[in-house]
PDB file of C-alpha atoms in Angstrom:
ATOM      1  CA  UNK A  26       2.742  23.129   0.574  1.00 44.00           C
ATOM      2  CA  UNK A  27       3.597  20.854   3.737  1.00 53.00           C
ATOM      3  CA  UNK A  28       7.603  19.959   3.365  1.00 61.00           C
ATOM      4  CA  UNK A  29       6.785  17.387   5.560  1.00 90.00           C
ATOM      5  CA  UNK A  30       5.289  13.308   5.757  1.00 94.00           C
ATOM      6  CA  UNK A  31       2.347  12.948   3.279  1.00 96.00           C
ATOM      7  CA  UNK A  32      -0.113  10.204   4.748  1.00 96.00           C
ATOM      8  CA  UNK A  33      -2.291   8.190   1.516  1.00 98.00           C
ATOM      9  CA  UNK A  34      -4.610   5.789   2.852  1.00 96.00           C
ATOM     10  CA  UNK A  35      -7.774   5.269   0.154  1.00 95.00           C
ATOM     11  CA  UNK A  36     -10.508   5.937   2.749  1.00 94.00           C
ATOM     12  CA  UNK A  37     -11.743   7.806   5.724  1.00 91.00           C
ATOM     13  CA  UNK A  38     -13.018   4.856   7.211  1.00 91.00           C
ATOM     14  CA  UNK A  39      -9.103   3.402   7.683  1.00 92.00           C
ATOM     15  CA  UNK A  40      -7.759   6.832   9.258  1.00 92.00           C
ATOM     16  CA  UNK A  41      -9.094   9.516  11.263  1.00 89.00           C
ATOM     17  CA  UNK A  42      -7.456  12.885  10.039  1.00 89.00           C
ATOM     18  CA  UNK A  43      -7.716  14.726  13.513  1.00 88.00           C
ATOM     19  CA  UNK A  44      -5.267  12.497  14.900  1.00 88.00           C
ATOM     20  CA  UNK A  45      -2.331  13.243  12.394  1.00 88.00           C
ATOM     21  CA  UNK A  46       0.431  14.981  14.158  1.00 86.00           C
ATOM     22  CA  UNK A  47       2.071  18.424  13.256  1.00 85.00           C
ATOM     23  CA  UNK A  48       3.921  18.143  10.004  1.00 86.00           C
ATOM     24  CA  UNK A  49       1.786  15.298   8.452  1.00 92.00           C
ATOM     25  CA  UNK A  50      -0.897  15.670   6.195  1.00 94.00           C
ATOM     26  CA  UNK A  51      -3.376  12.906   5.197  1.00 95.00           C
ATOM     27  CA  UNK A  52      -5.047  12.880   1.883  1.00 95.00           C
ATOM     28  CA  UNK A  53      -7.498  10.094   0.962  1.00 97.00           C
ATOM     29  CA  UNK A  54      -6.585   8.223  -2.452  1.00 97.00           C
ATOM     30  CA  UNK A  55     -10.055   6.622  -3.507  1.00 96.00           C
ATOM     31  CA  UNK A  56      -9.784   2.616  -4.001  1.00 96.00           C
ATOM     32  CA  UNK A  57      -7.513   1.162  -6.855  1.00 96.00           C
ATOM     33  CA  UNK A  58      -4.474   1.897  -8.655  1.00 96.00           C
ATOM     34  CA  UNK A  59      -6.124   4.536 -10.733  1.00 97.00           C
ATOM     35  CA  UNK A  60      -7.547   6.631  -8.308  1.00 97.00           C
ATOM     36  CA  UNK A  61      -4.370   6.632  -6.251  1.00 97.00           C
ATOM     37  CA  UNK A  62      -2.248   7.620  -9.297  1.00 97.00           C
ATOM     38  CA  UNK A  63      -4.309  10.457 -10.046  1.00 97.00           C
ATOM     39  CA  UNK A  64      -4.617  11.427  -5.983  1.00 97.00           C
ATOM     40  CA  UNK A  65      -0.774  11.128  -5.392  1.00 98.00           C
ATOM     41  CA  UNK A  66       0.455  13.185  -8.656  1.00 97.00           C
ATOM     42  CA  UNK A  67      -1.887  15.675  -7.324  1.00 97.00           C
ATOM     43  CA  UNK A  68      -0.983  15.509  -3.811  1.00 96.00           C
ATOM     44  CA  UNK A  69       2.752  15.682  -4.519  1.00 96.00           C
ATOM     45  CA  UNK A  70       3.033  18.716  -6.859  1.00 95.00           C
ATOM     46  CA  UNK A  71       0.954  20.824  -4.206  1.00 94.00           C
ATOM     47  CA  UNK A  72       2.575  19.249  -0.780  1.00 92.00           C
ATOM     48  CA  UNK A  73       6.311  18.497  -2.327  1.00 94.00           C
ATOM     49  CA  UNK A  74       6.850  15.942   0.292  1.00 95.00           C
ATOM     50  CA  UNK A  75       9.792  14.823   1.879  1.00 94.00           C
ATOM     51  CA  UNK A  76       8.345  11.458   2.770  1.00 96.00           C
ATOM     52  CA  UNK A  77       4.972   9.784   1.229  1.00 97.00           C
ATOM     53  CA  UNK A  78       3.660   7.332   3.748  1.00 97.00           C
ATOM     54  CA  UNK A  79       0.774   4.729   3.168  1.00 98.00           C
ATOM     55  CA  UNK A  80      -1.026   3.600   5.406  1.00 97.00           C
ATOM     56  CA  UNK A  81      -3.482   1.097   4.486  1.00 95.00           C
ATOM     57  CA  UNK A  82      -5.564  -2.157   5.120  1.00 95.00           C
ATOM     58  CA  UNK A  83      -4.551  -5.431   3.452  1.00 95.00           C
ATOM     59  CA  UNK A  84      -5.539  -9.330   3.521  1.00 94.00           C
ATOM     60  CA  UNK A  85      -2.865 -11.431   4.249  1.00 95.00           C
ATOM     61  CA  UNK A  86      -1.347 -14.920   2.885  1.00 95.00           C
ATOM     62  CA  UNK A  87       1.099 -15.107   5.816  1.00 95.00           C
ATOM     63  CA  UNK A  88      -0.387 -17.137   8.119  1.00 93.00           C
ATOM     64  CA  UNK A  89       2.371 -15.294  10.935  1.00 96.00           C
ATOM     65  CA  UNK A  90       1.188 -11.850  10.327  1.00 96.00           C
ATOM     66  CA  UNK A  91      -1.585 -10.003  12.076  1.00 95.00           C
ATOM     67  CA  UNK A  92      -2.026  -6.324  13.644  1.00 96.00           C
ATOM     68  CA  UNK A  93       0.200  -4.061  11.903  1.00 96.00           C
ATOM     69  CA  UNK A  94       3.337  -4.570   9.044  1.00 98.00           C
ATOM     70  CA  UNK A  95       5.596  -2.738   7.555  1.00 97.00           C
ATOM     71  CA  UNK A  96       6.189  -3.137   3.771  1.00 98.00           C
ATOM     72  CA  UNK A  97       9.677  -3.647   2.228  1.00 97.00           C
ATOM     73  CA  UNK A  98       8.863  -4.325  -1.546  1.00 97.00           C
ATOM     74  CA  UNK A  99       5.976  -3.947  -3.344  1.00 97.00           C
ATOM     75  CA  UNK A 100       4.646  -5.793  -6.538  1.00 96.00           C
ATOM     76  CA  UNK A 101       1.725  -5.768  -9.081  1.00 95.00           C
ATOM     77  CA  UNK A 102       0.429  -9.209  -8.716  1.00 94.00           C
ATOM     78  CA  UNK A 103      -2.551  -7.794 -11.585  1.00 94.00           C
ATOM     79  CA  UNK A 104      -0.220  -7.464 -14.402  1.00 92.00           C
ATOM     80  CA  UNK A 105      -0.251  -9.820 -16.911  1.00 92.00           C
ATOM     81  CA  UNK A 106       0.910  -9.165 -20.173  1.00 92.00           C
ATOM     82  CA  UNK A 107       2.047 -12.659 -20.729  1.00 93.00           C
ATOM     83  CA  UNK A 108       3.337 -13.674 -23.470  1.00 93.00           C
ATOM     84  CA  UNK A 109       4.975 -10.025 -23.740  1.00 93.00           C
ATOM     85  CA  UNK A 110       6.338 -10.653 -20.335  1.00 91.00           C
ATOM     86  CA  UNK A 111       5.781 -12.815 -16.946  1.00 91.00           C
ATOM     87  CA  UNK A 112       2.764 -12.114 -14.799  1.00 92.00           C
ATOM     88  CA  UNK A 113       3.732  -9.512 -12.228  1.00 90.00           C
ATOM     89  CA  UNK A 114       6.150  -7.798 -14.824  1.00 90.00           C
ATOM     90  CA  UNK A 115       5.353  -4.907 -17.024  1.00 90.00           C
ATOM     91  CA  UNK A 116       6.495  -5.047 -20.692  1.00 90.00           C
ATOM     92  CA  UNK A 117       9.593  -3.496 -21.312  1.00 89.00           C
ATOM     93  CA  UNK A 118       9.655  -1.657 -18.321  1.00 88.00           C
ATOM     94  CA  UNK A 119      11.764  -4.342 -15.814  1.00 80.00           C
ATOM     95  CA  UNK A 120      12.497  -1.187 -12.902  1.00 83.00           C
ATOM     96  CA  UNK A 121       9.099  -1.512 -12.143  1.00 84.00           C
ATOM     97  CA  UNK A 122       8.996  -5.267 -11.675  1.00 90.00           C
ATOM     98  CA  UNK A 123       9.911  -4.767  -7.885  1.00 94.00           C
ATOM     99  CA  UNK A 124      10.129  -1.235  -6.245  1.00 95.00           C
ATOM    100  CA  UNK A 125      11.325  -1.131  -2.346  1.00 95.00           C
ATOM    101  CA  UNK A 126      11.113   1.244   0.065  1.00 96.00           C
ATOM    102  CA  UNK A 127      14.718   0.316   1.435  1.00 94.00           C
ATOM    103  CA  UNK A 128      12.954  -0.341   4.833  1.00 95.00           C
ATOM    104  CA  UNK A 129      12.744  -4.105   6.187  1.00 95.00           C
ATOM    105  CA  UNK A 130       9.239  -5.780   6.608  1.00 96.00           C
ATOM    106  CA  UNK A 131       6.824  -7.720   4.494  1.00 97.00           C
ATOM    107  CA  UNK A 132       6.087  -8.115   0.501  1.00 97.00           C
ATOM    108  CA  UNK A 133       2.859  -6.724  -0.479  1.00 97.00           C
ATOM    109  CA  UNK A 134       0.981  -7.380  -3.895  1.00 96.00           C
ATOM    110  CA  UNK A 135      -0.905  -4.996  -5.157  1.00 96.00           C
ATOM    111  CA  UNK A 136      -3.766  -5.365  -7.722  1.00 94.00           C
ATOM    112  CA  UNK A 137      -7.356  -3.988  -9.020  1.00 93.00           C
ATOM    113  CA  UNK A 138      -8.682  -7.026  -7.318  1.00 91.00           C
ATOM    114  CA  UNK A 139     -10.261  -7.712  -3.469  1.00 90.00           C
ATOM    115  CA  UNK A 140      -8.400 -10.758  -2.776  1.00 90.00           C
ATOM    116  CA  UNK A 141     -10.732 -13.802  -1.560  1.00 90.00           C
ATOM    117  CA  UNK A 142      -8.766 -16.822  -2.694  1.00 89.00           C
ATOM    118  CA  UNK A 143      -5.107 -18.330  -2.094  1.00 85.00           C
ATOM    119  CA  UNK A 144      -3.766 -17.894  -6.041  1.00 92.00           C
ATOM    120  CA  UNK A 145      -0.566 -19.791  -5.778  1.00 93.00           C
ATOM    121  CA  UNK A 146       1.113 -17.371  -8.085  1.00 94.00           C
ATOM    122  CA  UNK A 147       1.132 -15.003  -5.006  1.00 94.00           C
ATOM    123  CA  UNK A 148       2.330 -17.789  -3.135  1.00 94.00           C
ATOM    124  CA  UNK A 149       5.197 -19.018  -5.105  1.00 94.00           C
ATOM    125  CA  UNK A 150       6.399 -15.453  -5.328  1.00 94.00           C
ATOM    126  CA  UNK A 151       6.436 -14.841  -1.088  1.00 95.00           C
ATOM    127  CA  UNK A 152       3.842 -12.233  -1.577  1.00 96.00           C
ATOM    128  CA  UNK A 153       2.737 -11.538   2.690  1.00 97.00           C
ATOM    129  CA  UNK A 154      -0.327  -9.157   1.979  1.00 97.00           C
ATOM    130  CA  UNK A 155      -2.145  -7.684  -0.601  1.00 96.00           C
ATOM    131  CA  UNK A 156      -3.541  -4.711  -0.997  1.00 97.00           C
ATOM    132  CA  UNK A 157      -5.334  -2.113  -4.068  1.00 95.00           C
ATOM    133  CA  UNK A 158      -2.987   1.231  -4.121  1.00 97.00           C
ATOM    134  CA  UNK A 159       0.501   0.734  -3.137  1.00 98.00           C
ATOM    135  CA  UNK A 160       1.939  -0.240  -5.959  1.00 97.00           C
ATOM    136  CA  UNK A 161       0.375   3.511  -7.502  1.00 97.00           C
ATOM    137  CA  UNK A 162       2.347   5.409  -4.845  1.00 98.00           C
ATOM    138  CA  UNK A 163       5.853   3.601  -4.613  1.00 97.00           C
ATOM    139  CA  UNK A 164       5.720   4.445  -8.435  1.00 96.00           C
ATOM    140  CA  UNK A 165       4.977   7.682  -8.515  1.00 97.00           C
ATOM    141  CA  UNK A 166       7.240   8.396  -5.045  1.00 97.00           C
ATOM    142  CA  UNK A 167       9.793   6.329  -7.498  1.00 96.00           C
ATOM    143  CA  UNK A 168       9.003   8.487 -10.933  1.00 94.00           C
ATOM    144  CA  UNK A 169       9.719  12.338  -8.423  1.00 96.00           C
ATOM    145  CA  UNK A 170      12.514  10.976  -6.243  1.00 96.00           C
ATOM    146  CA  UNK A 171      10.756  11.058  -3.356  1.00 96.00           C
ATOM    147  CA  UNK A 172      10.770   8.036  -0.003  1.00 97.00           C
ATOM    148  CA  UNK A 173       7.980   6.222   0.666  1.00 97.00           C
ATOM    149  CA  UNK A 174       7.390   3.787   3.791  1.00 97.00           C
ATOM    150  CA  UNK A 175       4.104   2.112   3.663  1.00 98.00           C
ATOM    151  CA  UNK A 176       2.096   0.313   7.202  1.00 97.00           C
ATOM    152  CA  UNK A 177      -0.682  -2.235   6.136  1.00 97.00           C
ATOM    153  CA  UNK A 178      -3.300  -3.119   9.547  1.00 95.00           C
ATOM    154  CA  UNK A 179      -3.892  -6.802   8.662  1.00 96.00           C
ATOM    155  CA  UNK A 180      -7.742  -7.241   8.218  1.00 93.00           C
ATOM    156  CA  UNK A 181      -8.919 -10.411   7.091  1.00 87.00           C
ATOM    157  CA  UNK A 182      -7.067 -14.057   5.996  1.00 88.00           C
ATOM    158  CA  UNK A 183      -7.563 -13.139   1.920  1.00 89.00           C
ATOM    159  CA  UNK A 184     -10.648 -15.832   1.658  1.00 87.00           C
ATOM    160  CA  UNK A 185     -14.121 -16.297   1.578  1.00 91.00           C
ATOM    161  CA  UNK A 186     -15.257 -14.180   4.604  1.00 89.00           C
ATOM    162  CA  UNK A 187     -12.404 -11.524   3.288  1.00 89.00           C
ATOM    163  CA  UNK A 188     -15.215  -8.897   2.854  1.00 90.00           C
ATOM    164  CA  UNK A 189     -17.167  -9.616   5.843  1.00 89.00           C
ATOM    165  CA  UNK A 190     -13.946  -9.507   8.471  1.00 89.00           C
ATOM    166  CA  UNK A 191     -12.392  -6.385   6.368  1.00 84.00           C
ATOM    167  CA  UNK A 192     -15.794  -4.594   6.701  1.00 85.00           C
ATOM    168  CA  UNK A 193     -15.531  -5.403  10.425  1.00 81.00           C
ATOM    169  CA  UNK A 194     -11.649  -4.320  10.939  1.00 83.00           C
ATOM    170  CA  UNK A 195     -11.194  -1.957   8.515  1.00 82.00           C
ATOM    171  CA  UNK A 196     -11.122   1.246  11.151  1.00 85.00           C
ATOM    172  CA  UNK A 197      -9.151  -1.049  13.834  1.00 88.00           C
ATOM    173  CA  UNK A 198      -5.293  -0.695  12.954  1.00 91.00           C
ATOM    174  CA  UNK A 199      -5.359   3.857  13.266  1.00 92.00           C
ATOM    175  CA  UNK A 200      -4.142   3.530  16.692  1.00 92.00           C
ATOM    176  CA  UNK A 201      -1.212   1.317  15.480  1.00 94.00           C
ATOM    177  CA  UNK A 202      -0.255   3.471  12.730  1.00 94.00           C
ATOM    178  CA  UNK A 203      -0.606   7.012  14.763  1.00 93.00           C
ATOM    179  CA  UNK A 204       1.906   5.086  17.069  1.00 92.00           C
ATOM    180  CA  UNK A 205       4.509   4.274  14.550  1.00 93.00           C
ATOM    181  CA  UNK A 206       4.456   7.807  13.247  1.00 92.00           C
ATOM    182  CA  UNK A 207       5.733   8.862  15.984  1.00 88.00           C
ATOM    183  CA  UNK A 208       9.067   8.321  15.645  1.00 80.00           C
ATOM    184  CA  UNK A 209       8.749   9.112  12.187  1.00 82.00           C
ATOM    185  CA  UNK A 210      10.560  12.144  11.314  1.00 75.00           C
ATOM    186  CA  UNK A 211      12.175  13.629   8.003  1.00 67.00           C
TER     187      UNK A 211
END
């Protein structure tokens, strides 16, 4: 049980756990919305956070962003129960359209999907960066009351060389991160 700043990133290749300061303790999720349900329920009930933070890679659609962002909102640009409801919306459920971290920064869609094309849903709804497990953890931070902040290191433009440049970046953005934490506190 930690009391303190919970750190989910999906893999060891994004974070190095020896560098996470007294007080924060880094668990890694898995890839997808699945995985990182299961790995932040679990994570939570044994830690009982005061603060989850995600850190994270992501491809970006805002042609302004590079190095490291800080997310404000998060949405599920994979849902799509349409004609039930609107892509991005899940049925009968309209406080999880949208879930913010009450922090300024960028919007960040999250899906079971690696993102190689512009889809001009994304677009037309000012999604910045996207990404495979936020979405998991603002919900279940949302479901036990508990903050989250989340820091996405961009990695690659969201196209056809997305895999190639992510696979290439994907370990570049700790130092960023590690450096916002500092001032991080509780």
């Amino acid at each position: 049980m930690s009391d303190g700043i919970l750190v989910l990133t999906a893999l060891d290749s994004e974070l190095d756990v020896a560098r996470a300061p007294a007080g924060f303790r880094v668990i890694f999720t898995g890839v997808g919305k699945i995985n990182t349900t299961i790995a932040t329920l679990q994570a939570i009930q044994i830690d009982k956070p005061k603060l989850v933070v995600n850190y994270g890679t992501a491809g970006k659609l805002n042609t302004k962003l590079n190095g490291l962002v800080e997310v404000s909102d998060v949405i599920q640009r994979d849902m799509n129960a349409e004609p039930l409801a609107p892509r991005g919306r899940t049925p009968y459920s309209p406080e999880l359209d949208r879930l913010s971290s009450g922090r300024q920064g960028v919007i960040c869609g999250t899906g079971d999907s690696f993102v190689t094309s512009t889809d001009p849903w994304l677009v037309d709804n000012s999604v910045d960066v996207v990404d495979m497990e936020l979405f998991a953890i603002a919900q279940v931070c949302l479901r036990h009351g508990i903050p989250w902040r989340a820091f996405k290191f961009i990695t690659d433009d969201a196209n056809d060389f997305a895999h190639e440049h992510w696979t290439a970046n994907v370990a570049n953005g700790q130092d960023l991160f590690w450096d916002a934490m500092k001032g991080v506190k509780v």
